[in-house]
Amino acid sequence: MTAAVQVGKPDIVTLGEPLIEFNHIDRASSSYVQGFGGDMSNAAIAAARQGARVGIVSRVGMDRFGELLLELWDRERVDTSAVARDPQANTGMYFISHTPHGQLLSYLRAGSAASRLCPDNLPLDYITGARWLHVSGISQAISASACDAVFAAIAAAQAAGVKISYDSNLRLQLWPLDRARITVRATVALSDVFLPSLDDITALSDAANAEQAMQWCLDAGARMVVLKLGGDGVMVHADGEIFRVPPHRVDAIDVTGAGDCFAGAFLAALCAGASQRDAVAYANAAAALTTTGFGAVAPIPTRRRVEKFFESEAKKAQYAN
Ligand code: KDG
């Protein structure tokens, strides 16, 4: 195993479960392409590829998959000093199937090392030294102790003035809807930025459209909301104003991890000094670009790629006028 890369004190800390990914890209073949996933790891890598200082709080097994993840984060310059290795549990994994109705995720993660996160094994000093803590509904759904850990991390972060970013990332294979509804609502009220998908909110509420979904988020106590509308861009509530950011037209082939890429790129842009509006526009482009390749991590764009994309979009707009 390589020595852990130290990136200095991280500005962004993400907390949750990394996974080994097996992607069934070619439906005619029985082979799966191995990659990496786990929403919190995806978001951390997305932020690091934009140049942010990022660290991850998690647990992996003493197995080869745990080693592969540590090597990945080292290559990506994600700080691993708060990642514990668990000799008693495996690293989780998931499988992506591409069906005519979209991507289907299946999991092998029950009892995984990350699901053994709990309030007693949280590196609180590490979390309270950051500017942002990013957590998700998946981090809460993987086990009761991990859910407690998320709330304990939020409480410690808030007491230290660290801002909270939250993605509901609803996965109903992992927890029942009623529990998810109560937990997500409670967490929204604690968050500085809430980044749900429209699909999540329509499942969690009676909302029939984006406007009603936004209202549900605001009624739940959200301050800033970035409601991701899939192919229709995003609807944002910031500083008392609601506005939409249109989608970028790209050749999307795999949307796995697009929301995580959005979160990581958004937080990285804020840490680099962008306004909320500019950070949303930046993340919207990064998320579009990540859908043009297979898997959650491999296609996440670097800052250079996002900047080039903006340049080419500006040229296209110039020629169109
Ligand atoms: O958002 C993409 C994730 O769903 C994927 O990487 C796997 O973290 C994962 C999960 O729990 O679904």
Coordinates of C-alpha atoms and ligand atoms in Angstrom, one line a residue, residues 17 19 21 36-40 42 94 105 107 109 138 169 171 174 256-260 296, ligand 1:
E17 CA -19.3 4.8 2.6
L19 CA -17.7 1.2 -2.6
E21 CA -18.0 -0.6 -8.4
F36 CA -15.1 3.0 -7.7
G37 CA -18.2 4.5 -6.2
G38 CA -19.8 5.5 -3.0
D39 CA -21.4 8.9 -3.0
M40 CA -19.2 10.5 -0.4
N42 CA -17.3 10.4 -5.5
Y94 CA -22.1 -2.5 -5.8
L105 CA -27.8 -0.4 -8.6
Y107 CA -25.5 -3.8 -3.3
R109 CA -22.6 -4.0 1.6
I138 CA -26.9 7.1 2.0
N169 CA -29.5 10.6 -2.2
R171 CA -31.8 4.7 -1.9
L174 CA -31.2 0.6 2.0
T256 CA -24.2 7.3 -12.0
G257 CA -22.6 9.7 -9.6
A258 CA -23.6 12.9 -11.4
G259 CA -25.2 14.3 -8.3
D260 CA -22.1 13.5 -6.3
A296 CA -19.1 7.1 -11.0
Ligands
KDG1 O1 -24.5 8.4 -6.5 C1 -23.8 7.3 -7.0 C2 -23.8 6.3 -6.0 O2 -25.2 5.8 -5.9 C3 -23.0 5.1 -6.3 O3 -21.6 5.5 -6.5 C4 -23.1 4.0 -5.3 O4 -22.8 5.2 -3.3 C5 -23.5 4.5 -3.9 C6 -24.7 4.0 -3.4 O5 -24.8 3.8 -2.2 O6 -25.7 3.9 -4.2

